[in-house]
Amino acid sequence: MLFLSLVLLSHESLCKGILSKNFVECFFLLYGFCDFRHLACVADEDDTATVKVSITNVDMANAMSQAISEMIPLAFAGLSEEELEQKSTEAMISAIANNKDTTYTKEVDISLVKGENNWLIVPDNDLADAITGGLVSYAENINEAFS
């Protein structure tokens, strides 16, 4: 359900011109490696529930480190903005593919609320970190390093 929601969000955003084609290409590659394992579910009486899952994906700290090391020289290569975006996307796709066997696993509690016709996910940083293969933690660590 979560993956489907993310796919629909990306498709809808792409159609509205919000996300670039390159972003969506990286998105589908990254989430193609994502694995969800249901561990437990607790439904409350007040139309809320918690689902414990284990999520495994490509370890994005490794992938981002590789991609960034390839992208930095591109910034000084005198490329056009279009060429730079294309080369950066290629570096990101290559880094994700090269690191597909290096995984990041995190157990998270997904909070749900009962909607009109179905259950809705209440997003939080732990969930975002898990489904992005630790990308949220990686970004926080980078931010702290420069603070």
PDB file of C-alpha atoms in Angstrom:
ATOM      1  CA  MET A   1       0.000   0.000   0.000  1.00  0.00           C
ATOM      2  CA  LEU A   2       2.781   2.451   0.889  1.00  0.00           C
ATOM      3  CA  PHE A   3       4.725   1.691  -2.277  1.00  0.00           C
ATOM      4  CA  LEU A   4       1.584   2.088  -4.370  1.00  0.00           C
ATOM      5  CA  SER A   5       0.844   5.430  -2.703  1.00  0.00           C
ATOM      6  CA  LEU A   6       4.366   6.648  -3.455  1.00  0.00           C
ATOM      7  CA  VAL A   7       4.141   5.477  -7.057  1.00  0.00           C
ATOM      8  CA  LEU A   8       0.800   7.203  -7.542  1.00  0.00           C
ATOM      9  CA  LEU A   9       2.133  10.374  -5.927  1.00  0.00           C
ATOM     10  CA  SER A  10       5.146  10.375  -8.225  1.00  0.00           C
ATOM     11  CA  HIS A  11       3.079   9.683 -11.322  1.00  0.00           C
ATOM     12  CA  GLU A  12       0.581  12.407 -10.446  1.00  0.00           C
ATOM     13  CA  SER A  13       3.340  14.902  -9.644  1.00  0.00           C
ATOM     14  CA  LEU A  14       5.180  14.070 -12.864  1.00  0.00           C
ATOM     15  CA  CYS A  15       1.992  14.616 -14.836  1.00  0.00           C
ATOM     16  CA  LYS A  16       1.571  18.001 -13.174  1.00  0.00           C
ATOM     17  CA  GLY A  17       5.188  18.859 -13.995  1.00  0.00           C
ATOM     18  CA  ILE A  18       6.270  18.994 -10.340  1.00  0.00           C
ATOM     19  CA  LEU A  19       8.893  16.264 -10.528  1.00  0.00           C
ATOM     20  CA  SER A  20      11.436  15.886 -13.289  1.00  0.00           C
ATOM     21  CA  LYS A  21      11.555  12.732 -15.393  1.00  0.00           C
ATOM     22  CA  ASN A  22      15.064  12.117 -14.021  1.00  0.00           C
ATOM     23  CA  PHE A  23      13.832  12.215 -10.412  1.00  0.00           C
ATOM     24  CA  VAL A  24      11.076   9.726 -11.176  1.00  0.00           C
ATOM     25  CA  GLU A  25      13.588   7.430 -12.924  1.00  0.00           C
ATOM     26  CA  CYS A  26      15.785   7.385  -9.790  1.00  0.00           C
ATOM     27  CA  PHE A  27      12.700   6.965  -7.593  1.00  0.00           C
ATOM     28  CA  PHE A  28      11.507   3.850  -9.411  1.00  0.00           C
ATOM     29  CA  LEU A  29      15.010   2.360  -9.391  1.00  0.00           C
ATOM     30  CA  LEU A  30      15.419   2.943  -5.654  1.00  0.00           C
ATOM     31  CA  TYR A  31      12.005   1.589  -4.704  1.00  0.00           C
ATOM     32  CA  GLY A  32      12.411  -1.379  -7.009  1.00  0.00           C
ATOM     33  CA  PHE A  33      14.861  -2.721  -4.407  1.00  0.00           C
ATOM     34  CA  CYS A  34      12.640  -1.958  -1.416  1.00  0.00           C
ATOM     35  CA  ASP A  35      11.329  -4.892   0.637  1.00  0.00           C
ATOM     36  CA  PHE A  36       8.622  -4.694   3.307  1.00  0.00           C
ATOM     37  CA  ARG A  37       8.032  -7.329   5.998  1.00  0.00           C
ATOM     38  CA  HIS A  38       4.905  -7.097   8.148  1.00  0.00           C
ATOM     39  CA  LEU A  39       5.750  -7.872  11.778  1.00  0.00           C
ATOM     40  CA  ALA A  40       2.663  -6.889  13.805  1.00  0.00           C
ATOM     41  CA  CYS A  41      -0.495  -4.815  13.767  1.00  0.00           C
ATOM     42  CA  VAL A  42      -2.438  -3.232  16.616  1.00  0.00           C
ATOM     43  CA  ALA A  43      -5.790  -1.574  15.904  1.00  0.00           C
ATOM     44  CA  ASP A  44      -7.174   0.829  18.464  1.00  0.00           C
ATOM     45  CA  GLU A  45     -10.818   1.604  19.153  1.00  0.00           C
ATOM     46  CA  ASP A  46     -10.516   5.222  18.024  1.00  0.00           C
ATOM     47  CA  ASP A  47      -9.946   4.487  14.310  1.00  0.00           C
ATOM     48  CA  THR A  48      -6.182   4.407  14.581  1.00  0.00           C
ATOM     49  CA  ALA A  49      -3.764   1.543  14.159  1.00  0.00           C
ATOM     50  CA  THR A  50      -0.063   0.844  14.293  1.00  0.00           C
ATOM     51  CA  VAL A  51       1.671  -1.562  11.948  1.00  0.00           C
ATOM     52  CA  LYS A  52       5.194  -2.703  12.786  1.00  0.00           C
ATOM     53  CA  VAL A  53       7.211  -3.419   9.648  1.00  0.00           C
ATOM     54  CA  SER A  54      10.781  -4.124   8.736  1.00  0.00           C
ATOM     55  CA  ILE A  55      11.835  -2.232   5.623  1.00  0.00           C
ATOM     56  CA  THR A  56      14.976  -3.075   3.685  1.00  0.00           C
ATOM     57  CA  ASN A  57      16.320  -1.019   0.825  1.00  0.00           C
ATOM     58  CA  VAL A  58      19.582   0.005  -0.812  1.00  0.00           C
ATOM     59  CA  ASP A  59      21.859   1.675   1.745  1.00  0.00           C
ATOM     60  CA  MET A  60      21.637   5.213   0.401  1.00  0.00           C
ATOM     61  CA  ALA A  61      24.554   6.502   2.498  1.00  0.00           C
ATOM     62  CA  ASN A  62      26.887   4.369   0.371  1.00  0.00           C
ATOM     63  CA  ALA A  63      25.058   5.176  -2.862  1.00  0.00           C
ATOM     64  CA  MET A  64      25.008   8.932  -2.161  1.00  0.00           C
ATOM     65  CA  SER A  65      28.695   8.975  -1.264  1.00  0.00           C
ATOM     66  CA  GLN A  66      29.521   7.293  -4.560  1.00  0.00           C
ATOM     67  CA  ALA A  67      27.177   9.537  -6.559  1.00  0.00           C
ATOM     68  CA  ILE A  68      28.457  12.746  -4.961  1.00  0.00           C
ATOM     69  CA  SER A  69      32.070  11.776  -5.646  1.00  0.00           C
ATOM     70  CA  GLU A  70      31.107  11.417  -9.313  1.00  0.00           C
ATOM     71  CA  MET A  71      29.003  14.615  -9.381  1.00  0.00           C
ATOM     72  CA  ILE A  72      31.527  17.047  -7.862  1.00  0.00           C
ATOM     73  CA  PRO A  73      33.869  17.021 -10.876  1.00  0.00           C
ATOM     74  CA  LEU A  74      30.830  17.503 -13.134  1.00  0.00           C
ATOM     75  CA  ALA A  75      30.100  20.831 -11.438  1.00  0.00           C
ATOM     76  CA  PHE A  76      33.410  22.157 -12.775  1.00  0.00           C
ATOM     77  CA  ALA A  77      33.274  20.510 -16.206  1.00  0.00           C
ATOM     78  CA  GLY A  78      31.631  23.439 -17.985  1.00  0.00           C
ATOM     79  CA  LEU A  79      28.491  21.474 -18.817  1.00  0.00           C
ATOM     80  CA  SER A  80      25.175  23.092 -19.629  1.00  0.00           C
ATOM     81  CA  GLU A  81      22.471  22.841 -16.980  1.00  0.00           C
ATOM     82  CA  GLU A  82      20.734  20.153 -19.029  1.00  0.00           C
ATOM     83  CA  GLU A  83      23.935  18.132 -19.457  1.00  0.00           C
ATOM     84  CA  LEU A  84      24.747  18.491 -15.765  1.00  0.00           C
ATOM     85  CA  GLU A  85      21.292  17.240 -14.760  1.00  0.00           C
ATOM     86  CA  GLN A  86      21.552  14.284 -17.146  1.00  0.00           C
ATOM     87  CA  LYS A  87      25.074  13.316 -15.994  1.00  0.00           C
ATOM     88  CA  SER A  88      24.065  13.704 -12.328  1.00  0.00           C
ATOM     89  CA  THR A  89      21.045  11.472 -12.875  1.00  0.00           C
ATOM     90  CA  GLU A  90      23.241   8.878 -14.569  1.00  0.00           C
ATOM     91  CA  ALA A  91      25.654   9.006 -11.614  1.00  0.00           C
ATOM     92  CA  MET A  92      22.778   8.539  -9.147  1.00  0.00           C
ATOM     93  CA  ILE A  93      21.262   5.644 -11.095  1.00  0.00           C
ATOM     94  CA  SER A  94      24.658   3.990 -11.394  1.00  0.00           C
ATOM     95  CA  ALA A  95      25.363   4.447  -7.670  1.00  0.00           C
ATOM     96  CA  ILE A  96      22.021   2.916  -6.673  1.00  0.00           C
ATOM     97  CA  ALA A  97      22.536  -0.035  -9.021  1.00  0.00           C
ATOM     98  CA  ASN A  98      26.136  -0.553  -7.860  1.00  0.00           C
ATOM     99  CA  ASN A  99      25.034  -0.611  -4.215  1.00  0.00           C
ATOM    100  CA  LYS A 100      21.930  -2.795  -4.593  1.00  0.00           C
ATOM    101  CA  ASP A 101      23.534  -5.557  -2.516  1.00  0.00           C
ATOM    102  CA  THR A 102      24.469  -3.196   0.331  1.00  0.00           C
ATOM    103  CA  THR A 103      21.251  -2.854   2.255  1.00  0.00           C
ATOM    104  CA  TYR A 104      19.795  -0.749   5.047  1.00  0.00           C
ATOM    105  CA  THR A 105      17.123  -2.357   7.249  1.00  0.00           C
ATOM    106  CA  LYS A 106      15.008  -0.548   9.781  1.00  0.00           C
ATOM    107  CA  GLU A 107      12.014  -1.607  11.860  1.00  0.00           C
ATOM    108  CA  VAL A 108       9.395   1.113  12.091  1.00  0.00           C
ATOM    109  CA  ASP A 109       5.944   1.569  13.544  1.00  0.00           C
ATOM    110  CA  ILE A 110       3.664   2.966  10.864  1.00  0.00           C
ATOM    111  CA  SER A 111       0.798   4.959  12.320  1.00  0.00           C
ATOM    112  CA  LEU A 112      -2.500   4.686  10.453  1.00  0.00           C
ATOM    113  CA  VAL A 113      -5.767   6.575  10.734  1.00  0.00           C
ATOM    114  CA  LYS A 114      -9.058   5.320   9.401  1.00  0.00           C
ATOM    115  CA  GLY A 115     -10.155   7.372   6.432  1.00  0.00           C
ATOM    116  CA  GLU A 116     -13.561   7.444   4.832  1.00  0.00           C
ATOM    117  CA  ASN A 117     -12.964   4.258   2.834  1.00  0.00           C
ATOM    118  CA  ASN A 118      -9.508   3.017   3.850  1.00  0.00           C
ATOM    119  CA  TRP A 119      -6.565   3.365   6.209  1.00  0.00           C
ATOM    120  CA  LEU A 120      -4.210   6.312   5.668  1.00  0.00           C
ATOM    121  CA  ILE A 121      -0.529   6.413   6.562  1.00  0.00           C
ATOM    122  CA  VAL A 122       0.603   9.128   8.966  1.00  0.00           C
ATOM    123  CA  PRO A 123       4.083   9.968   7.641  1.00  0.00           C
ATOM    124  CA  ASP A 124       7.024  10.554   9.959  1.00  0.00           C
ATOM    125  CA  ASN A 125      10.829  10.754   9.741  1.00  0.00           C
ATOM    126  CA  ASP A 126      11.413   7.142  10.822  1.00  0.00           C
ATOM    127  CA  LEU A 127       9.201   5.868   8.022  1.00  0.00           C
ATOM    128  CA  ALA A 128      10.781   8.229   5.483  1.00  0.00           C
ATOM    129  CA  ASP A 129      14.246   7.132   6.602  1.00  0.00           C
ATOM    130  CA  ALA A 130      13.360   3.447   6.281  1.00  0.00           C
ATOM    131  CA  ILE A 131      11.798   3.638   2.826  1.00  0.00           C
ATOM    132  CA  THR A 132      14.635   5.782   1.486  1.00  0.00           C
ATOM    133  CA  GLY A 133      17.333   3.404   2.673  1.00  0.00           C
ATOM    134  CA  GLY A 134      18.613   5.736   5.378  1.00  0.00           C
ATOM    135  CA  LEU A 135      18.641   8.835   3.173  1.00  0.00           C
ATOM    136  CA  VAL A 136      16.996  10.973   5.872  1.00  0.00           C
ATOM    137  CA  SER A 137      19.677   9.963   8.405  1.00  0.00           C
ATOM    138  CA  TYR A 138      22.375  10.584   5.797  1.00  0.00           C
ATOM    139  CA  ALA A 139      21.041  14.098   5.109  1.00  0.00           C
ATOM    140  CA  GLU A 140      20.794  14.855   8.849  1.00  0.00           C
ATOM    141  CA  ASN A 141      24.414  13.722   9.335  1.00  0.00           C
ATOM    142  CA  ILE A 142      25.579  15.933   6.455  1.00  0.00           C
ATOM    143  CA  ASN A 143      23.618  18.858   7.887  1.00  0.00           C
ATOM    144  CA  GLU A 144      25.164  18.333  11.331  1.00  0.00           C
ATOM    145  CA  ALA A 145      28.656  18.146   9.818  1.00  0.00           C
ATOM    146  CA  PHE A 146      28.202  21.586   8.265  1.00  0.00           C
ATOM    147  CA  SER A 147      26.539  23.185  11.308  1.00  0.00           C
TER     148      SER A 147
END
